[in-house]
Coordinates of C-alpha atoms and ligand atoms in Angstrom, one line a residue:
X1 CA 8.1 24.7 55.6
X2 CA 6.4 28.1 55.3
X3 CA 4.8 29.4 58.5
X4 CA 1.2 28.2 58.7
X5 CA -1.0 31.2 59.3
X6 CA -4.5 29.7 59.4
X7 CA -6.3 26.7 60.7
X8 CA -7.1 25.7 57.1
X9 CA -3.3 25.6 56.4
X10 CA -2.8 23.3 59.3
X11 CA -5.7 21.1 57.9
X12 CA -3.9 20.9 54.5
X13 CA -0.6 20.1 56.1
X14 CA -2.1 17.4 58.3
X15 CA -3.8 15.8 55.3
X16 CA -0.4 15.6 53.5
X17 CA 1.1 13.8 56.5
X18 CA -1.6 11.4 57.6
X19 CA -2.3 8.0 56.1
X20 CA -5.5 8.1 54.0
X21 CA -7.5 5.8 56.3
X22 CA -6.7 7.9 59.4
X23 CA -7.4 11.1 57.5
X24 CA -10.8 9.8 56.5
X25 CA -11.7 8.7 60.0
X26 CA -11.0 12.2 61.3
X27 CA -12.3 14.3 58.5
X28 CA -15.4 12.3 57.7
X29 CA -19.0 12.8 58.7
X30 CA -22.0 10.5 58.4
X31 CA -24.3 9.9 55.4
X32 CA -24.1 12.5 52.7
X33 CA -22.0 14.7 55.0
X34 CA -24.5 17.4 54.8
X35 CA -24.3 18.4 58.4
X36 CA -20.5 18.3 58.3
X37 CA -20.7 20.9 55.5
X38 CA -23.5 22.8 57.1
X39 CA -21.5 23.4 60.3
X40 CA -19.0 25.4 58.2
X41 CA -21.5 27.1 55.9
X42 CA -23.6 28.3 58.8
X43 CA -20.7 30.3 60.3
X44 CA -19.9 31.8 56.9
X45 CA -23.5 33.1 56.6
X46 CA -23.4 35.1 59.9
X47 CA -22.1 38.6 59.0
X48 CA -20.8 40.9 61.7
X49 CA -21.9 44.4 62.6
X50 CA -18.7 46.1 63.8
X51 CA -18.9 49.2 66.1
X52 CA -16.3 51.9 66.0
X53 CA -15.3 54.8 68.3
X54 CA -14.8 52.3 71.1
X55 CA -11.7 52.2 73.2
X56 CA -10.1 48.9 72.2
X57 CA -6.6 49.6 73.5
X58 CA -6.8 46.7 76.0
X59 CA -8.6 43.7 74.6
X60 CA -9.3 40.9 77.2
X61 CA -10.0 37.4 75.9
X62 CA -10.3 35.8 79.3
X63 CA -13.4 34.3 80.7
X64 CA -14.7 32.2 83.6
X65 CA -16.1 28.8 83.1
X66 CA -17.5 26.7 86.1
X67 CA -15.5 28.9 88.4
X68 CA -12.2 28.7 86.6
X69 CA -10.5 31.6 84.8
X70 CA -9.5 30.7 81.2
X71 CA -7.1 32.7 79.0
X72 CA -9.4 32.3 76.1
X73 CA -13.0 30.9 75.6
X74 CA -11.6 28.1 73.4
X75 CA -11.1 24.6 74.5
X76 CA -10.5 21.2 72.8
X77 CA -13.5 19.0 72.2
X78 CA -13.4 15.3 73.2
X79 CA -11.8 13.4 70.3
X80 CA -11.0 9.7 70.6
X81 CA -7.5 8.3 70.1
X82 CA -5.1 11.3 69.7
X83 CA -2.3 8.8 69.2
X84 CA -3.7 8.1 65.7
X85 CA -1.9 11.3 64.7
X86 CA 1.0 11.7 67.1
X87 CA 2.8 9.2 69.4
X88 CA 2.4 11.4 72.5
X89 CA -1.3 11.6 71.9
X90 CA -3.5 13.4 74.5
X91 CA -0.5 14.2 76.7
X92 CA 0.8 16.6 74.1
X93 CA -2.6 18.1 73.5
X94 CA -3.1 18.6 77.2
X95 CA 0.2 20.5 77.4
X96 CA -0.9 22.7 74.6
X97 CA -4.6 23.3 75.4
X98 CA -5.9 26.0 77.7
X99 CA -8.8 23.6 78.5
X100 CA -9.3 20.0 77.3
X101 CA -12.2 17.7 77.3
X102 CA -10.7 14.2 77.4
X103 CA -12.5 11.5 75.4
X104 CA -13.7 8.3 77.0
X105 CA -11.7 6.7 74.2
X106 CA -8.5 8.6 75.0
X107 CA -5.3 6.8 74.0
X108 CA -3.4 7.9 77.1
X109 CA -4.4 7.3 80.7
X110 CA -6.5 9.9 82.5
X111 CA -3.7 10.2 85.1
X112 CA -0.9 10.7 82.5
X113 CA -3.0 13.4 80.9
X114 CA -3.7 15.1 84.3
X115 CA 0.0 15.1 85.1
X116 CA 0.8 16.9 81.9
X117 CA -2.1 19.3 81.6
X118 CA -1.6 23.1 81.5
X119 CA -5.2 23.9 82.1
X120 CA -8.5 22.4 83.5
X121 CA -9.5 19.0 82.3
X122 CA -13.0 17.6 81.9
X123 CA -13.8 13.9 81.1
X124 CA -16.3 12.9 78.4
X125 CA -18.3 9.7 79.0
X126 CA -20.2 7.4 76.7
X127 CA -23.1 5.3 78.1
X128 CA -21.5 1.9 78.1
X129 CA -23.8 -1.1 78.6
X130 CA -21.4 -2.2 81.3
X131 CA -22.3 0.5 83.8
X132 CA -19.2 -0.3 85.9
X133 CA -17.1 1.1 83.1
X134 CA -18.9 4.4 83.4
X135 CA -18.7 4.4 87.2
X136 CA -15.0 3.4 87.1
X137 CA -14.2 6.4 84.8
X138 CA -16.1 8.7 87.1
X139 CA -14.1 7.6 90.2
X140 CA -10.7 7.9 88.3
X141 CA -11.6 11.4 87.0
X142 CA -12.5 12.6 90.5
X143 CA -9.2 11.2 91.9
X144 CA -7.1 12.7 89.1
X145 CA -8.5 16.2 89.6
X146 CA -10.8 16.5 86.6
X147 CA -13.2 19.3 87.1
X148 CA -16.4 18.2 85.2
X149 CA -17.9 15.3 83.3
X150 CA -19.5 15.5 79.9
X151 CA -22.1 12.9 79.0
X152 CA -22.4 12.5 75.2
X153 CA -26.0 11.8 74.4
X154 CA -26.0 12.0 70.6
X155 CA -24.4 8.5 70.2
X156 CA -26.9 5.7 71.0
X157 CA -24.9 4.2 68.2
X158 CA -22.2 5.6 65.9
X159 CA -23.6 7.2 62.7
X160 CA -23.3 5.8 59.2
X161 CA -19.7 6.8 58.4
X162 CA -19.3 5.8 54.8
X163 CA -15.7 6.7 54.5
X164 CA -14.9 4.3 57.4
X165 CA -17.1 1.6 55.9
X166 CA -15.5 1.8 52.5
X167 CA -12.0 1.4 54.0
X168 CA -13.0 -1.2 56.5
X169 CA -11.6 1.2 59.1
X170 CA -10.4 -0.3 62.4
X171 CA -8.2 1.2 65.1
X172 CA -4.6 0.0 64.6
X173 CA -3.5 -2.6 67.1
X174 CA -0.9 -0.4 68.8
X175 CA -3.4 2.3 69.6
X176 CA -5.8 1.5 72.4
X177 CA -8.5 3.2 74.4
X178 CA -6.2 3.4 77.5
X179 CA -8.9 3.9 80.1
X180 CA -11.5 1.3 79.1
X181 CA -11.2 -2.4 79.7
X182 CA -9.5 -4.1 76.8
X183 CA -12.3 -6.7 76.5
X184 CA -14.8 -3.9 75.9
X185 CA -12.6 -2.5 73.2
X186 CA -11.4 -5.6 71.5
X187 CA -13.5 -5.5 68.4
X188 CA -12.5 -1.9 67.6
X189 CA -9.3 -3.5 66.2
X190 CA -11.0 -6.0 63.9
X191 CA -11.0 -4.8 60.3
X192 CA -13.8 -6.0 58.1
X193 CA -14.4 -4.9 54.5
X194 CA -17.4 -2.7 54.0
X195 CA -17.9 -2.1 57.8
X196 CA -16.6 0.5 60.2
X197 CA -15.2 -1.3 63.3
X198 CA -16.4 1.7 65.4
X199 CA -20.0 1.4 64.2
X200 CA -19.9 -2.4 65.1
X201 CA -18.3 -1.7 68.4
X202 CA -20.8 1.0 69.4
X203 CA -23.7 -1.3 68.7
X204 CA -22.2 -3.9 71.0
X205 CA -20.9 -1.7 73.8
X206 CA -23.0 1.5 74.0
X207 CA -26.4 1.4 75.6
X208 CA -29.1 3.0 73.4
X209 CA -31.6 3.1 76.2
X210 CA -29.9 6.1 77.8
X211 CA -32.7 8.4 79.1
X212 CA -33.2 11.2 81.6
X213 CA -33.3 8.9 84.6
X214 CA -29.8 7.6 83.7
X215 CA -28.6 11.2 83.6
X216 CA -30.0 11.8 87.0
X217 CA -28.3 8.6 88.2
X218 CA -25.0 9.8 86.8
X219 CA -25.3 13.2 88.5
X220 CA -26.1 11.4 91.8
X221 CA -22.8 9.4 91.5
X222 CA -20.6 12.4 91.8
X223 CA -20.1 15.9 93.1
X224 CA -18.5 17.0 89.8
X225 CA -20.7 19.0 87.5
X226 CA -22.1 17.0 84.6
X227 CA -22.6 18.6 81.2
X228 CA -24.7 17.0 78.5
X229 CA -23.1 17.0 75.0
X230 CA -25.0 16.7 71.8
X231 CA -28.0 19.0 72.6
X232 CA -29.5 20.7 69.5
X233 CA -33.0 21.7 70.8
X234 CA -34.6 23.7 73.6
X235 CA -36.5 20.6 74.7
X236 CA -33.4 18.6 75.3
X237 CA -31.6 21.5 77.1
X238 CA -34.6 21.7 79.4
X239 CA -34.7 18.0 80.0
X240 CA -30.9 17.9 80.7
X241 CA -31.1 20.7 83.3
X242 CA -34.2 19.2 84.9
X243 CA -32.3 16.0 85.5
X244 CA -29.3 17.5 87.1
X245 CA -27.0 18.7 84.3
X246 CA -24.9 21.7 85.1
X247 CA -24.8 22.9 81.5
X248 CA -24.9 21.7 77.9
X249 CA -22.7 21.4 74.8
X250 CA -24.5 22.3 71.6
X251 CA -23.1 19.8 69.2
X252 CA -23.9 17.5 66.3
X253 CA -20.7 15.6 66.9
X254 CA -18.9 17.4 64.1
X255 CA -21.5 16.1 61.5
X256 CA -20.7 12.5 62.4
X257 CA -24.0 11.4 63.9
X258 CA -27.4 12.3 62.4
X259 CA -26.8 13.6 58.9
X260 CA -29.2 16.3 58.1
X261 CA -29.2 17.6 61.7
X262 CA -29.1 21.3 62.1
X263 CA -25.7 23.1 62.0
X264 CA -24.6 23.5 65.6
X265 CA -24.3 27.3 65.4
X266 CA -27.8 27.5 64.0
X267 CA -29.1 25.6 67.1
X268 CA -27.3 27.8 69.5
X269 CA -29.7 30.7 70.0
X270 CA -32.6 28.3 70.8
X271 CA -30.6 26.3 73.3
X272 CA -29.1 29.4 75.0
X273 CA -32.5 30.9 75.4
X274 CA -33.8 27.7 77.0
X275 CA -30.9 27.5 79.4
X276 CA -31.3 31.2 80.2
X277 CA -28.2 31.6 82.2
X278 CA -28.8 28.6 84.5
X279 CA -25.4 27.1 83.4
X280 CA -22.8 27.2 80.8
X281 CA -23.7 26.6 77.1
X282 CA -20.7 25.4 75.1
X283 CA -20.7 25.0 71.3
X284 CA -18.7 22.8 69.0
X285 CA -18.8 22.0 65.3
X286 CA -17.1 24.0 62.5
X287 CA -15.3 26.5 64.6
X288 CA -12.2 27.3 62.4
X289 CA -11.4 31.0 63.0
X290 CA -11.5 33.7 65.7
X291 CA -14.5 35.3 64.0
X292 CA -16.3 32.0 64.3
X293 CA -15.7 32.1 68.1
X294 CA -17.0 35.6 68.2
X295 CA -20.2 34.6 66.3
X296 CA -20.8 31.7 68.7
X297 CA -20.4 34.0 71.7
X298 CA -22.7 36.5 70.1
X299 CA -25.4 33.8 69.9
X300 CA -25.1 32.9 73.5
X301 CA -22.2 30.4 73.9
X302 CA -20.1 30.7 77.1
X303 CA -17.2 29.1 75.3
X304 CA -16.4 27.0 72.3
X305 CA -14.6 23.7 71.6
X306 CA -12.6 22.7 68.6
X307 CA -12.3 19.1 67.6
X308 CA -10.5 18.4 64.3
X309 CA -8.4 21.6 64.3
X310 CA -6.6 20.3 67.5
X311 CA -5.8 17.0 65.8
X312 CA -4.5 18.8 62.7
X313 CA -2.1 20.8 64.8
X314 CA -1.0 17.7 66.7
X315 CA -0.5 15.8 63.4
X316 CA 1.7 18.6 62.0
X317 CA 3.9 19.2 64.9
X318 CA 2.8 17.5 68.2
X319 CA 2.5 19.7 71.2
X320 CA 3.8 22.9 69.5
X321 CA 1.5 22.2 66.5
X322 CA -1.6 21.9 68.7
X323 CA -0.6 25.0 70.6
X324 CA 0.0 26.9 67.3
X325 CA -3.5 26.1 66.1
X326 CA -5.0 27.4 69.3
X327 CA -2.8 30.5 69.2
X328 CA -3.9 31.2 65.7
X329 CA -7.6 31.1 66.8
X330 CA -6.8 33.3 69.8
X331 CA -4.9 35.9 67.8
X332 CA -7.8 36.0 65.2
X333 CA -10.3 36.4 68.1
X334 CA -8.3 39.2 69.6
X335 CA -8.2 41.0 66.2
X336 CA -11.9 40.5 65.7
X337 CA -12.7 41.8 69.1
X338 CA -10.6 44.9 68.5
X339 CA -11.9 45.5 65.0
X340 CA -15.6 45.0 65.9
X341 CA -15.4 47.3 68.9
X342 CA -15.9 44.6 71.5
X343 CA -12.8 44.6 73.7
X344 CA -14.2 42.3 76.4
X345 CA -16.2 39.1 75.9
X346 CA -18.9 40.6 78.1
X347 CA -19.4 43.2 75.3
X348 CA -20.3 40.4 72.9
X349 CA -24.0 40.1 72.4
X350 CA -26.5 39.5 69.5
X351 CA -26.1 43.1 68.3
X352 CA -22.8 41.9 66.9
X353 CA -24.6 39.9 64.2
X354 CA -26.4 41.3 61.1
X355 CA -30.0 40.0 60.7
X356 CA -30.0 37.4 57.9
Ligands
FMN1 C1 -12.0 11.9 65.1 C2 -13.1 12.3 66.0 C3 -13.3 11.6 67.1 C4 -14.3 12.0 68.0 N1 -14.5 11.4 69.2 C5 -15.4 11.8 70.1 C6 -15.5 11.2 71.3 O1 -14.8 10.3 71.7 N2 -16.5 11.6 72.2 C7 -17.3 12.7 71.8 O2 -18.2 13.1 72.6 N3 -17.2 13.3 70.7 C8 -16.2 12.9 69.8 N4 -16.1 13.6 68.6 C9 -16.9 14.8 68.3 C10 -16.2 16.1 68.9 O3 -16.2 16.1 70.3 C11 -16.8 17.3 68.4 O4 -18.2 17.3 68.7 C12 -16.6 17.6 66.9 O5 -15.4 17.2 66.5 C13 -16.7 19.2 66.8 O6 -16.6 19.5 65.5 P1 -15.2 20.0 64.7 O7 -14.4 18.8 64.5 O8 -15.8 20.6 63.5 O9 -14.6 21.1 65.6 C14 -15.1 13.2 67.7 C15 -14.8 13.9 66.5 C16 -13.8 13.5 65.7 C17 -13.6 14.3 64.4
COI2 C1 -14.7 5.8 69.0 C2 -15.8 6.7 68.5 C3 -17.2 6.3 68.9 C4 -15.4 8.1 68.8 C5 -16.4 9.1 68.2 O1 -17.2 9.6 68.9 C6 -16.2 9.5 66.9 O2 -15.5 8.9 66.1 O3 -16.9 10.4 66.5

């Protein structure tokens, strides 16, 4: 195999290796997949204004997030069921990642992942109708040393994933959400033609009444910082902070929820302005290169998360593959910082971007 030099090359290699149904579950978006495409296009439209005559002999990619020093500002987004692409699942990803947000639907236990992790872990939560599932996950995350919680608020139900529906996608029997009661998850394994098992499951198990008071309740349950994921507007950023959130993740769920929603990088400046330094603002959706990371930081992100790229690396070569994908992005980021005359992340600001 030739060396893979870009995230796009890992994507192509993963596609060659994965069964079509699993590929489509991971790759797909909702509806016409307009938001899925927009996430990538929006980055491509943001041209950079490099500065020269700057001493770039010692680039520094490190940053601090919630009091923890990170080698790079790039973490792994919460993505369900890593074992769909590699038998070691999240344990391999955790060894590779500088920083990982573990999905509520992880296919390895929170404790196994914590024992393997190379960097800080956060736990993502869905708002299960059975609130004891949420509370139980919070207690286990605290006990296992997770450093923050991420409440996903863009999923009162799972979006219309047509690729999944066409294939009657269900989670294969051997792969389970290892941290949630089997009874809650049972129907994710039932394949029905013309229907996504995950859409059906979400309607049964996720509580669409989630509101600001529930966020406040969650924040009161724990000393861990709670970030709110799925924010695309200043209004929701304001609401989240007013009800106890420590920060937000600007995200449209990788184009998998509301089709037609704004590209996440296009929502970033508005949200960052609303948060105004009161907490971290992360971004995910369409980050595929080091220059994408730089663009997001220029628009006010504290750090970015990659979703699908981590799974592509994991599918291609397990832990070393996931690490290689993150290393490609870090190497590209370093290049871009040097070539744009911004040797430290604190030098990155909106002046890096050309006006559209
Ligand atoms: C296969 C897959 C599963 C996902 N599972 C979750 C999840 O369990 N919880 C969650 O908050 N977001 C989930 N997401 C959304 C990601 O956290 C993230 O928002 C998105 O993947 C970022 O876009 P990117 O894939 O373009 O990097 C999932 C995304 C994918 C592709
Ligand atoms: C099990 C799913 C609800 C996980 C998810 O968030 C997704 O597939 O986007």
